[in-house]
Amino acid sequence: MSTTTAQHTASSAGTAGAGYRTLWRWHFYAGLFVMPFLVILAITGTLYCFQPQIEPLLYPHRLVVEPQATPRLSPDALLTKARTAMPADAVAVTAAIATMPDRSAEFVFRLRDGDKQSVYVNPYSGEILGTLSVEHRFMQVDRMLHRKLLLGKPGELLMELAACWTLVMIGTGVALWWPREKTTLRAALRPRFTLKGRPLWKNLHAVMGAWLALGAVAFVLTGLPWSGSWGKQFKALATSANLGAPAGSWGSLPLRSALPGAHAEHAGHTHAAPDAAESKMGSMPGMVMDDLPLPSTPWAVGNVRVPESTGRNRMQALSLDRVITLVASLGVTDGYDIALPTSPTGVYTVSYFPADPKAERTLYIDQYSGAVLKDIRYGDYGAVSQTVSYGTSLHMGRYFGVANQILCAAISLGLAGMAITGCVMWWMRRPQRLPGAPSRERAAPPMRGWKTGLVLLGMVFPLMGATLLAVWLADRMLFRGEQEFAS
């Protein structure tokens, strides 16, 4: 780096006030870790926000049909047609209920090897339009990349850490940007295109970060409840405090089909284990809503227990036609999914996850009598779950239509731009050795408020707290000889 640039940077740091370089150092460490994840999250999140528009373009011959004046075939007839496209031992597990005149009917089957395949049927003619692997279709891959980098649990934890460290990056970034001396807030929010070289990149990075800060924090906070580690713990805590899932989510209420001939006194109690054939067909004991083959379920009901296979007596189950008619009579007519019962004591599970959280519904319907065993609505949620429901809808770009999608895309791509400008600035400093972090101040102030904030953040997010401690120790041990700032 040139002597002039070094002097300019040193001067800027000196006039910025005590603690500036300490904040910059932590901002650097946070950004160094977060940058690659931000780019991935931005691209995958933007794509997923526009799923309703993108998927018909990717699979037009499967998802899109020509509207016709002739009546649609019944759901049972369509399901029968879909079975012909699958092996004889495939099990129908999900039906997507949509009545848009230009969309095909979709049914999901589980194959012997555990793979799940979607079958698409023309609702007017019954023609098989094709199949898609549920796990390998583009948007599902995009979703899993967004949530866990396609790496399973380790990737899920990495993404959770990246989200938490983004909070550190935003907090320190706003503190570094905050107007000082004679600079006004209005001037600090305007990019200065008259600058050249690294000062221009720094200015663009700072101004862009200031505009995006609030949206970025909202993105992180609305996404974390769905994370694999902290999100599950948070859901359990909210439920135990009666602020999360509705009553019965943890098995305190019976949720099972009442088999004909079963004695009334058995209702709500654990029965003998099912025979081998039933076990193979049905759900495993202890399964929850999140385990069902449903594309999406409301956050509040993720821990609701799935009915267990417990009975012996049999009779003919209700047809899909009758279940859909029943659900329509309850006020849910379109845009929902039904997890089909795959055991003699399973239930029809209806998951309605619309853009408006207040309309969310989860229903359990007895597969023999059609009795509604449980009807969970937004009003049944605790305060935390209601908040998370709104946050989820906004996070996914669903709440107020295309404008919400565009806003989410702007924030996501803006964060990717932040990562890129930060990387450019780092490169322009040409560090002599990696990682090239800003050196410490000779006499840094106590900064008790910031330290307290980091401790609290580490307590709220324990996984992040452990990494905060690890970074602090590494910084002290590996770079303790650094004193004066040298860009």
PDB file of C-alpha atoms in Angstrom, residues 219-339:
ATOM      1  CA  PHE A 219     -33.922 -10.823   7.818  1.00  0.00           C
ATOM      2  CA  VAL A 220     -31.688 -12.420  10.436  1.00  0.00           C
ATOM      3  CA  LEU A 221     -34.241 -12.312  13.255  1.00  0.00           C
ATOM      4  CA  THR A 222     -37.071 -13.686  11.103  1.00  0.00           C
ATOM      5  CA  GLY A 223     -34.893 -16.458   9.689  1.00  0.00           C
ATOM      6  CA  LEU A 224     -33.318 -17.725  12.927  1.00  0.00           C
ATOM      7  CA  PRO A 225     -36.520 -19.324  14.338  1.00  0.00           C
ATOM      8  CA  TRP A 226     -36.305 -21.822  11.437  1.00  0.00           C
ATOM      9  CA  SER A 227     -32.671 -22.741  12.126  1.00  0.00           C
ATOM     10  CA  GLY A 228     -31.825 -26.296  13.091  1.00  0.00           C
ATOM     11  CA  SER A 229     -30.154 -25.697  16.460  1.00  0.00           C
ATOM     12  CA  TRP A 230     -31.176 -22.398  18.042  1.00  0.00           C
ATOM     13  CA  GLY A 231     -34.562 -22.394  16.290  1.00  0.00           C
ATOM     14  CA  LYS A 232     -35.596 -25.712  17.821  1.00  0.00           C
ATOM     15  CA  GLN A 233     -34.478 -24.617  21.287  1.00  0.00           C
ATOM     16  CA  PHE A 234     -36.283 -21.313  20.891  1.00  0.00           C
ATOM     17  CA  LYS A 235     -39.476 -23.104  19.856  1.00  0.00           C
ATOM     18  CA  ALA A 236     -39.257 -25.396  22.883  1.00  0.00           C
ATOM     19  CA  LEU A 237     -38.690 -22.433  25.218  1.00  0.00           C
ATOM     20  CA  ALA A 238     -41.579 -20.465  23.735  1.00  0.00           C
ATOM     21  CA  THR A 239     -43.860 -23.481  24.088  1.00  0.00           C
ATOM     22  CA  SER A 240     -42.871 -24.150  27.702  1.00  0.00           C
ATOM     23  CA  ALA A 241     -43.693 -20.514  28.510  1.00  0.00           C
ATOM     24  CA  ASN A 242     -47.101 -20.822  26.774  1.00  0.00           C
ATOM     25  CA  LEU A 243     -45.986 -18.287  24.175  1.00  0.00           C
ATOM     26  CA  GLY A 244     -45.404 -20.656  21.281  1.00  0.00           C
ATOM     27  CA  ALA A 245     -47.340 -23.597  19.896  1.00  0.00           C
ATOM     28  CA  PRO A 246     -50.974 -24.201  20.876  1.00  0.00           C
ATOM     29  CA  ALA A 247     -51.981 -26.641  23.601  1.00  0.00           C
ATOM     30  CA  GLY A 248     -51.507 -30.259  22.639  1.00  0.00           C
ATOM     31  CA  SER A 249     -48.427 -29.670  20.502  1.00  0.00           C
ATOM     32  CA  TRP A 250     -46.338 -31.794  22.815  1.00  0.00           C
ATOM     33  CA  GLY A 251     -48.702 -34.729  23.035  1.00  0.00           C
ATOM     34  CA  SER A 252     -50.924 -33.662  25.918  1.00  0.00           C
ATOM     35  CA  LEU A 253     -54.010 -34.186  23.734  1.00  0.00           C
ATOM     36  CA  PRO A 254     -54.838 -37.360  21.770  1.00  0.00           C
ATOM     37  CA  LEU A 255     -54.545 -37.056  18.009  1.00  0.00           C
ATOM     38  CA  ARG A 256     -55.532 -40.311  16.363  1.00  0.00           C
ATOM     39  CA  SER A 257     -58.301 -41.758  14.272  1.00  0.00           C
ATOM     40  CA  ALA A 258     -60.985 -43.484  16.334  1.00  0.00           C
ATOM     41  CA  LEU A 259     -61.171 -46.969  14.866  1.00  0.00           C
ATOM     42  CA  PRO A 260     -64.622 -48.589  14.676  1.00  0.00           C
ATOM     43  CA  GLY A 261     -65.031 -51.127  17.453  1.00  0.00           C
ATOM     44  CA  ALA A 262     -62.362 -49.600  19.670  1.00  0.00           C
ATOM     45  CA  HIS A 263     -63.496 -49.206  23.268  1.00  0.00           C
ATOM     46  CA  ALA A 264     -64.171 -45.691  24.414  1.00  0.00           C
ATOM     47  CA  GLU A 265     -62.029 -46.108  27.486  1.00  0.00           C
ATOM     48  CA  HIS A 266     -58.972 -46.530  25.291  1.00  0.00           C
ATOM     49  CA  ALA A 267     -59.234 -43.032  23.812  1.00  0.00           C
ATOM     50  CA  GLY A 268     -56.225 -40.908  24.621  1.00  0.00           C
ATOM     51  CA  HIS A 269     -54.157 -43.779  26.021  1.00  0.00           C
ATOM     52  CA  THR A 270     -51.214 -45.698  24.625  1.00  0.00           C
ATOM     53  CA  HIS A 271     -52.112 -49.025  23.075  1.00  0.00           C
ATOM     54  CA  ALA A 272     -50.074 -52.105  22.349  1.00  0.00           C
ATOM     55  CA  ALA A 273     -47.478 -51.797  19.608  1.00  0.00           C
ATOM     56  CA  PRO A 274     -48.764 -52.469  16.077  1.00  0.00           C
ATOM     57  CA  ASP A 275     -47.812 -55.564  14.166  1.00  0.00           C
ATOM     58  CA  ALA A 276     -44.937 -55.570  11.658  1.00  0.00           C
ATOM     59  CA  ALA A 277     -47.139 -54.834   8.656  1.00  0.00           C
ATOM     60  CA  GLU A 278     -48.676 -51.785  10.324  1.00  0.00           C
ATOM     61  CA  SER A 279     -45.286 -50.516  11.449  1.00  0.00           C
ATOM     62  CA  LYS A 280     -43.988 -50.699   7.911  1.00  0.00           C
ATOM     63  CA  MET A 281     -46.950 -48.752   6.564  1.00  0.00           C
ATOM     64  CA  GLY A 282     -47.439 -46.156   9.224  1.00  0.00           C
ATOM     65  CA  SER A 283     -45.556 -43.307  10.809  1.00  0.00           C
ATOM     66  CA  MET A 284     -42.986 -43.982  13.476  1.00  0.00           C
ATOM     67  CA  PRO A 285     -43.961 -43.165  17.088  1.00  0.00           C
ATOM     68  CA  GLY A 286     -42.827 -39.720  18.166  1.00  0.00           C
ATOM     69  CA  MET A 287     -43.008 -38.143  14.713  1.00  0.00           C
ATOM     70  CA  VAL A 288     -44.024 -34.496  14.638  1.00  0.00           C
ATOM     71  CA  MET A 289     -45.553 -32.260  11.989  1.00  0.00           C
ATOM     72  CA  ASP A 290     -42.135 -31.234  10.698  1.00  0.00           C
ATOM     73  CA  ASP A 291     -41.473 -34.901   9.870  1.00  0.00           C
ATOM     74  CA  LEU A 292     -44.477 -35.223   7.575  1.00  0.00           C
ATOM     75  CA  PRO A 293     -44.041 -35.139   3.780  1.00  0.00           C
ATOM     76  CA  LEU A 294     -45.472 -31.628   3.543  1.00  0.00           C
ATOM     77  CA  PRO A 295     -43.736 -28.876   1.545  1.00  0.00           C
ATOM     78  CA  SER A 296     -44.412 -26.308   4.267  1.00  0.00           C
ATOM     79  CA  THR A 297     -46.074 -26.056   7.657  1.00  0.00           C
ATOM     80  CA  PRO A 298     -46.591 -23.085  10.000  1.00  0.00           C
ATOM     81  CA  TRP A 299     -43.759 -22.667  12.529  1.00  0.00           C
ATOM     82  CA  ALA A 300     -46.159 -22.851  15.466  1.00  0.00           C
ATOM     83  CA  VAL A 301     -47.293 -26.409  14.721  1.00  0.00           C
ATOM     84  CA  GLY A 302     -43.933 -27.930  13.840  1.00  0.00           C
ATOM     85  CA  ASN A 303     -43.840 -29.900  17.104  1.00  0.00           C
ATOM     86  CA  VAL A 304     -47.421 -31.148  17.000  1.00  0.00           C
ATOM     87  CA  ARG A 305     -47.343 -34.915  17.429  1.00  0.00           C
ATOM     88  CA  VAL A 306     -48.322 -37.177  14.534  1.00  0.00           C
ATOM     89  CA  PRO A 307     -50.899 -39.893  15.302  1.00  0.00           C
ATOM     90  CA  GLU A 308     -49.450 -43.314  16.083  1.00  0.00           C
ATOM     91  CA  SER A 309     -50.575 -46.659  14.717  1.00  0.00           C
ATOM     92  CA  THR A 310     -52.403 -48.305  17.606  1.00  0.00           C
ATOM     93  CA  GLY A 311     -55.521 -50.218  16.542  1.00  0.00           C
ATOM     94  CA  ARG A 312     -56.610 -53.537  15.087  1.00  0.00           C
ATOM     95  CA  ASN A 313     -60.155 -53.159  13.778  1.00  0.00           C
ATOM     96  CA  ARG A 314     -60.624 -51.943  10.211  1.00  0.00           C
ATOM     97  CA  MET A 315     -63.211 -50.354   7.947  1.00  0.00           C
ATOM     98  CA  GLN A 316     -63.140 -48.394   4.694  1.00  0.00           C
ATOM     99  CA  ALA A 317     -61.386 -45.034   5.017  1.00  0.00           C
ATOM    100  CA  LEU A 318     -62.883 -41.832   3.643  1.00  0.00           C
ATOM    101  CA  SER A 319     -62.114 -40.970   0.048  1.00  0.00           C
ATOM    102  CA  LEU A 320     -59.972 -37.964  -0.822  1.00  0.00           C
ATOM    103  CA  ASP A 321     -63.036 -36.385  -2.456  1.00  0.00           C
ATOM    104  CA  ARG A 322     -64.970 -36.458   0.798  1.00  0.00           C
ATOM    105  CA  VAL A 323     -62.066 -35.057   2.796  1.00  0.00           C
ATOM    106  CA  ILE A 324     -61.640 -32.142   0.383  1.00  0.00           C
ATOM    107  CA  THR A 325     -65.361 -31.431   0.550  1.00  0.00           C
ATOM    108  CA  LEU A 326     -65.184 -31.468   4.334  1.00  0.00           C
ATOM    109  CA  VAL A 327     -62.176 -29.129   4.391  1.00  0.00           C
ATOM    110  CA  ALA A 328     -63.999 -26.741   2.037  1.00  0.00           C
ATOM    111  CA  SER A 329     -66.961 -26.692   4.423  1.00  0.00           C
ATOM    112  CA  LEU A 330     -64.537 -25.574   7.136  1.00  0.00           C
ATOM    113  CA  GLY A 331     -63.474 -22.569   5.066  1.00  0.00           C
ATOM    114  CA  VAL A 332     -60.269 -23.827   3.408  1.00  0.00           C
ATOM    115  CA  THR A 333     -60.862 -24.172  -0.323  1.00  0.00           C
ATOM    116  CA  ASP A 334     -57.576 -23.788  -2.189  1.00  0.00           C
ATOM    117  CA  GLY A 335     -53.790 -23.658  -1.919  1.00  0.00           C
ATOM    118  CA  TYR A 336     -53.214 -26.267   0.774  1.00  0.00           C
ATOM    119  CA  ASP A 337     -51.576 -29.695   1.122  1.00  0.00           C
ATOM    120  CA  ILE A 338     -52.925 -32.917   2.596  1.00  0.00           C
ATOM    121  CA  ALA A 339     -50.631 -35.500   4.163  1.00  0.00           C
TER     122      ALA A 339
END
